[in-house]
Coordinates of C-alpha atoms and ligand atoms in Angstrom, one line a residue:
M1 CA 178.8 51.7 174.0
D2 CA 175.5 50.2 172.7
D3 CA 173.8 52.1 170.0
P4 CA 173.1 55.6 171.3
D5 CA 169.7 55.3 169.7
S6 CA 168.6 52.8 172.0
R7 CA 169.5 54.9 175.0
V8 CA 167.0 57.8 174.0
V9 CA 164.9 58.1 177.3
S10 CA 161.3 57.7 177.2
E11 CA 160.6 61.1 177.9
V12 CA 162.4 62.3 174.7
R13 CA 160.1 59.6 172.8
R14 CA 157.0 60.8 174.3
T15 CA 157.8 64.2 173.4
A16 CA 158.6 63.2 169.6
D17 CA 155.3 61.3 169.4
A18 CA 153.4 64.3 171.0
I19 CA 155.1 66.6 168.4
G20 CA 154.4 64.3 165.5
S21 CA 150.8 63.7 166.4
M22 CA 150.3 67.5 167.2
E23 CA 149.3 67.0 170.7
V24 CA 152.0 69.4 171.1
R25 CA 151.9 72.1 168.5
G26 CA 152.8 75.5 167.5
A27 CA 156.5 76.5 166.7
A28 CA 157.3 78.1 169.9
T29 CA 155.7 75.4 172.0
I30 CA 157.4 72.6 170.1
A31 CA 160.7 74.2 170.5
D32 CA 160.0 74.5 174.3
A33 CA 159.2 70.9 174.6
A34 CA 162.1 69.8 172.4
A35 CA 164.6 71.7 174.7
A36 CA 163.0 70.4 177.9
A37 CA 163.2 66.7 176.3
L38 CA 167.0 67.1 175.7
R39 CA 167.2 68.4 179.2
A40 CA 165.4 65.2 180.5
Q41 CA 167.9 63.0 178.2
A42 CA 170.8 64.7 180.1
E43 CA 169.6 64.3 183.6
Q44 CA 168.2 60.7 183.2
S45 CA 171.1 59.4 181.2
D46 CA 173.5 56.8 182.9
A47 CA 176.3 57.2 180.4
T48 CA 179.6 56.6 182.0
T49 CA 181.6 58.8 179.7
A50 CA 181.4 62.4 178.3
A51 CA 181.6 61.0 174.6
D52 CA 178.6 58.5 175.4
L53 CA 176.5 61.1 176.8
R54 CA 177.2 63.4 173.7
A55 CA 176.2 60.6 171.4
E56 CA 172.9 60.0 173.4
L57 CA 172.1 63.7 173.3
R58 CA 172.6 63.7 169.5
A59 CA 170.5 60.5 169.2
A60 CA 167.9 62.3 171.1
A61 CA 168.1 65.4 169.1
R62 CA 167.7 63.2 165.8
T63 CA 164.6 61.5 167.4
L64 CA 163.1 65.0 168.0
D65 CA 164.0 66.5 164.8
D66 CA 162.6 63.7 162.7
T67 CA 159.0 64.6 163.7
R68 CA 157.8 67.6 161.7
P69 CA 160.0 69.4 159.1
T70 CA 158.6 72.9 158.5
A71 CA 159.0 74.8 161.9
V72 CA 162.6 75.7 162.2
S73 CA 162.1 76.7 165.8
L74 CA 162.7 73.0 166.5
P75 CA 166.0 72.3 165.0
N76 CA 166.9 75.9 166.3
A77 CA 166.2 74.7 169.8
L78 CA 168.2 71.6 169.4
R79 CA 171.2 73.5 168.0
Y80 CA 171.1 75.9 170.9
V81 CA 171.0 73.1 173.5
L82 CA 173.8 71.2 171.8
F83 CA 176.0 74.1 171.1
D84 CA 178.8 73.7 173.2
L85 CA 179.1 70.2 175.2
D86 CA 182.9 69.8 174.9
G87 CA 183.3 69.0 178.7
E88 CA 185.6 66.0 179.7
T89 CA 183.5 64.4 182.1
V90 CA 179.7 63.1 182.3
E91 CA 178.9 65.7 184.8
A92 CA 180.3 68.5 182.8
V93 CA 178.5 67.6 179.8
R94 CA 175.2 67.1 181.8
D95 CA 175.7 70.3 183.4
A96 CA 176.1 72.1 180.1
A97 CA 173.2 70.5 178.6
V98 CA 170.8 71.3 181.5
R99 CA 172.0 74.9 181.7
R100 CA 171.6 75.5 178.0
A101 CA 168.1 73.8 177.8
T102 CA 167.1 75.9 180.8
E103 CA 168.5 79.1 179.5
F104 CA 166.7 78.5 176.1
C105 CA 163.2 77.8 177.6
E106 CA 163.7 81.1 179.7
R107 CA 164.8 83.0 176.8
L108 CA 161.9 81.9 174.7
E109 CA 159.4 83.0 177.3
H110 CA 161.1 86.5 177.5
A111 CA 161.3 86.8 173.8
Q112 CA 157.6 86.1 173.6
T113 CA 156.8 88.8 176.2
D114 CA 159.1 91.3 174.4
L115 CA 157.6 90.6 171.0
G116 CA 154.1 91.1 172.5
R117 CA 155.0 94.5 173.5
V118 CA 156.2 95.3 170.1
G119 CA 153.5 94.1 168.3
A120 CA 150.9 95.8 170.5
N121 CA 152.2 99.1 169.5
R122 CA 150.8 98.5 165.9
L123 CA 147.2 97.8 167.6
R124 CA 145.2 100.8 168.2
D125 CA 142.1 101.1 170.5
G126 CA 139.1 99.9 168.8
D127 CA 140.8 97.9 166.1
T128 CA 139.9 94.7 164.5
V129 CA 142.3 91.8 163.4
M130 CA 141.8 89.0 161.2
T131 CA 143.7 85.7 162.6
H132 CA 144.5 82.4 160.9
C133 CA 145.6 79.3 163.0
H134 CA 146.9 79.5 166.3
S135 CA 149.8 81.4 167.1
T136 CA 151.4 82.1 170.8
D137 CA 153.2 84.8 169.2
V138 CA 150.0 86.5 167.9
L139 CA 148.3 86.0 171.2
A140 CA 151.0 87.8 173.0
C141 CA 150.7 90.8 170.8
V142 CA 147.0 91.0 171.5
E143 CA 147.5 90.2 175.3
A144 CA 149.9 93.1 175.5
A145 CA 147.6 95.6 173.7
V146 CA 144.6 94.4 175.9
A147 CA 147.0 95.0 179.0
Q148 CA 147.5 98.5 177.7
G149 CA 143.7 99.1 178.0
K150 CA 142.9 98.7 174.3
S151 CA 139.6 97.4 173.1
L152 CA 139.9 94.9 170.3
S153 CA 138.0 92.8 167.9
A154 CA 138.8 89.8 165.9
V155 CA 137.6 87.9 162.9
V156 CA 139.0 84.3 163.4
K157 CA 139.4 81.9 160.5
E158 CA 138.5 78.4 161.6
T159 CA 141.6 77.0 159.9
R160 CA 140.8 73.7 158.1
P161 CA 141.6 71.0 158.5
R162 CA 142.5 71.0 162.2
M163 CA 140.5 74.0 163.3
Q164 CA 143.4 75.5 165.4
G165 CA 141.2 78.6 164.9
H166 CA 138.8 77.2 167.7
I167 CA 141.9 77.7 170.1
T168 CA 142.5 81.2 169.0
A169 CA 138.8 82.2 169.4
R170 CA 138.6 80.8 172.8
E171 CA 142.0 82.5 174.2
L172 CA 141.0 85.7 172.5
A173 CA 137.4 85.5 174.0
A174 CA 139.2 84.8 177.4
L175 CA 141.1 88.0 177.2
G176 CA 138.1 90.1 176.5
V177 CA 138.3 90.4 172.7
D178 CA 135.0 90.6 170.7
V179 CA 135.5 87.4 168.7
T180 CA 133.7 86.4 165.4
L181 CA 134.4 82.9 164.1
V182 CA 134.2 82.5 160.3
V183 CA 134.9 79.6 157.8
D184 CA 138.1 80.0 155.9
S185 CA 136.4 80.9 152.7
A186 CA 134.7 83.7 154.3
A187 CA 137.8 85.8 155.0
R188 CA 137.8 87.8 151.9
R189 CA 134.2 88.8 152.8
Y190 CA 135.5 90.3 156.2
L191 CA 138.5 92.0 155.0
N192 CA 137.1 95.5 154.4
D193 CA 136.1 95.4 158.2
V194 CA 139.5 94.6 159.6
D195 CA 142.4 96.9 160.1
H196 CA 145.1 94.1 160.3
V197 CA 145.8 90.7 159.2
L198 CA 147.8 89.1 162.2
V199 CA 149.5 85.8 161.5
G200 CA 152.4 83.8 163.1
A201 CA 155.1 81.9 161.4
D202 CA 156.6 78.3 161.5
S203 CA 159.7 79.7 159.5
I204 CA 161.0 82.9 158.1
A205 CA 163.3 82.6 155.1
A206 CA 166.2 84.9 154.2
D207 CA 164.3 86.5 151.5
G208 CA 161.5 87.5 153.9
S209 CA 159.0 85.0 152.8
V210 CA 156.8 83.7 155.7
I211 CA 156.2 79.9 156.0
N212 CA 153.1 79.6 158.1
K213 CA 149.6 77.5 158.1
I214 CA 148.3 76.5 154.7
G215 CA 146.0 79.4 153.8
T216 CA 148.1 82.2 154.8
S217 CA 149.5 83.1 151.4
G218 CA 145.8 83.3 149.8
L219 CA 144.9 85.5 152.8
A220 CA 147.8 87.9 152.4
V221 CA 147.1 88.2 148.6
N222 CA 143.5 88.8 149.3
A223 CA 144.6 91.4 151.9
R224 CA 146.8 93.2 149.7
D225 CA 144.1 93.5 147.0
R226 CA 141.9 95.1 149.8
G227 CA 144.7 97.3 151.2
T228 CA 144.7 95.7 154.6
P229 CA 148.2 95.3 156.3
V230 CA 149.7 92.0 156.9
V231 CA 151.6 91.5 159.9
C232 CA 153.5 88.4 160.9
A233 CA 154.4 88.0 164.7
A234 CA 157.5 85.8 164.9
Q235 CA 160.1 85.3 167.5
T236 CA 163.8 85.2 166.2
I237 CA 163.7 81.5 166.9
K238 CA 161.7 81.2 163.6
L239 CA 164.5 82.5 161.4
H240 CA 165.6 79.7 159.1
P241 CA 169.4 79.7 159.1
G242 CA 169.5 77.2 156.1
T243 CA 167.8 79.6 153.9
L244 CA 170.8 82.0 154.2
T245 CA 172.8 79.5 152.1
G246 CA 169.8 78.9 149.5
H247 CA 168.0 76.0 151.1
T248 CA 164.3 75.9 150.7
V249 CA 161.9 75.0 153.6
D250 CA 160.4 71.5 153.6
I251 CA 156.5 71.8 153.5
E252 CA 155.2 69.1 155.6
M253 CA 152.5 66.8 154.1
R254 CA 150.0 65.4 156.7
E255 CA 147.6 62.4 156.7
E256 CA 144.6 62.2 154.4
S257 CA 142.4 61.4 157.2
E258 CA 142.9 65.1 158.7
V259 CA 141.0 66.2 155.5
I260 CA 138.3 63.5 155.2
D261 CA 137.4 60.5 157.3
P262 CA 138.3 57.1 155.5
E263 CA 134.5 56.1 155.1
T264 CA 133.6 59.1 153.5
A265 CA 136.5 59.2 151.2
A266 CA 135.7 55.8 150.2
T267 CA 132.4 56.8 148.7
L268 CA 134.2 59.6 146.6
G269 CA 135.7 56.8 144.4
D270 CA 139.1 57.2 142.8
V271 CA 140.1 60.5 144.4
R272 CA 143.4 61.4 145.9
V273 CA 143.4 63.7 148.9
A274 CA 146.4 66.0 149.4
N275 CA 147.0 67.8 152.8
P276 CA 150.0 70.3 152.8
A277 CA 150.0 71.7 156.3
F278 CA 151.8 75.0 155.4
D279 CA 152.5 77.5 152.5
V280 CA 154.9 80.2 151.4
T281 CA 153.9 83.8 151.5
P282 CA 156.3 86.0 149.4
P283 CA 157.6 89.0 151.3
R284 CA 155.8 91.5 148.9
Y285 CA 152.5 90.6 150.5
V286 CA 153.7 91.1 154.1
D287 CA 154.0 94.5 155.5
A288 CA 156.0 93.6 158.7
I289 CA 157.6 90.9 160.7
V290 CA 157.3 91.6 164.4
T291 CA 160.1 90.0 166.5
E292 CA 161.3 90.5 170.0
R293 CA 164.1 92.7 168.5
G294 CA 161.6 95.2 166.9
Q295 CA 159.7 95.2 163.5
Y296 CA 161.4 94.7 160.3
P297 CA 160.2 95.1 156.6
P298 CA 160.4 91.3 155.4
E299 CA 163.0 92.1 152.9
S300 CA 165.6 93.5 155.6
I301 CA 165.1 90.3 158.0
V302 CA 168.3 88.8 156.2
V303 CA 170.4 91.5 158.0
L304 CA 169.1 90.2 161.4
M305 CA 169.7 86.7 160.3
R306 CA 173.4 87.2 159.5
E307 CA 173.7 89.1 162.9
L308 CA 172.2 86.2 164.7
F309 CA 173.5 83.2 162.7
G310 CA 176.6 84.3 160.9
E311 CA 176.8 82.0 157.9
A312 CA 176.9 78.9 160.2
T313 CA 174.0 76.3 159.9
A314 CA 175.7 73.3 161.2
E315 CA 173.4 70.6 162.9
P316 CA 175.4 69.2 165.5
W317 CA 173.2 66.2 166.0
V318 CA 174.1 64.9 162.6
E319 CA 177.7 64.4 163.5
K320 CA 178.2 60.6 164.8
Ligands
RI2_1 O1 155.0 79.7 167.6 P1 153.6 80.1 167.6 O2 153.4 81.5 167.4 O3 152.8 79.4 168.6 O4 152.9 79.2 166.4 C1 153.4 79.4 165.0 C2 152.7 78.6 164.1 O5 152.7 77.3 164.6 C3 151.4 76.7 164.0 O6 151.7 75.4 163.3 P2 151.1 74.1 163.9 O7 149.8 74.2 164.3 O8 152.1 73.7 164.7 O9 151.2 73.2 162.5 C4 150.7 77.7 163.1 O10 151.0 77.6 161.8 C5 151.3 78.8 163.8 O11 151.2 80.0 163.1

């Protein structure tokens, strides 16, 4: 058979490009798109043997996995779809991959709805939340609280450099939340006025650290100083199995041009620009992690991780 990498279908390449450029972004949304792309690979492949189709699916998974390194929902999605493709015919492997991908996307949707209900219980009528970046898991909590008839306000950090806070502001306002948009550096000024800091996550480590959009850790430290609880809304797809065996989470470094346009940068002289996309908030600054399976103090998330993953963290797309 030819090189399986050359048989990756265009839909997979388009999805990988969209994830890399952040046209498709947000940990849960990335996972959903990656599973759908693997389903497309299975459906559109013209492989003639089961082994060839498996090799193609692994190649497609590598293409998707090579896009962004921090959100573990991406490799977790790939692992889920490729979990058990031992069939002896092309049809058997194709059917298994399509079934696993479809099941994954359905589970993701249900998990977010369930998480929203759990998170909504923390929010009382009249509360104000402060948000950072844009998280569909956070939005699910607010949406469920609003559906319960609670009236909420939000202070929304704009979230430099890509301003995903604008998406959050728009979506919260559409839910009927009273929204105030602030620059990131104004967050501390408003912490006395808010009842909860509510953030999402790209990965959760076994020690309960929250890996989320750059700026989350500073916000959490300030919130602790002011006595404002910090709640992280993260489906279990964000739990990072590699950290169970001592691995750390890669922090993505993105383009300088997201921080400053090249012409302006040129006027500054010999200046280096650094653009880390995420940071790590230690568990002592986080009050609770809200998942679809309930709320956990960050230090006990490892129990849930062991239950869900055991000690196995194999990445099936790495095998040739
Ligand atoms: O899965 P949901 O809750 O939608 O998003 C989780 C996290 O993904 C985003 O990363 P990026 O914007 O893709 O870099 C943000 O850091 C956000 O908190």
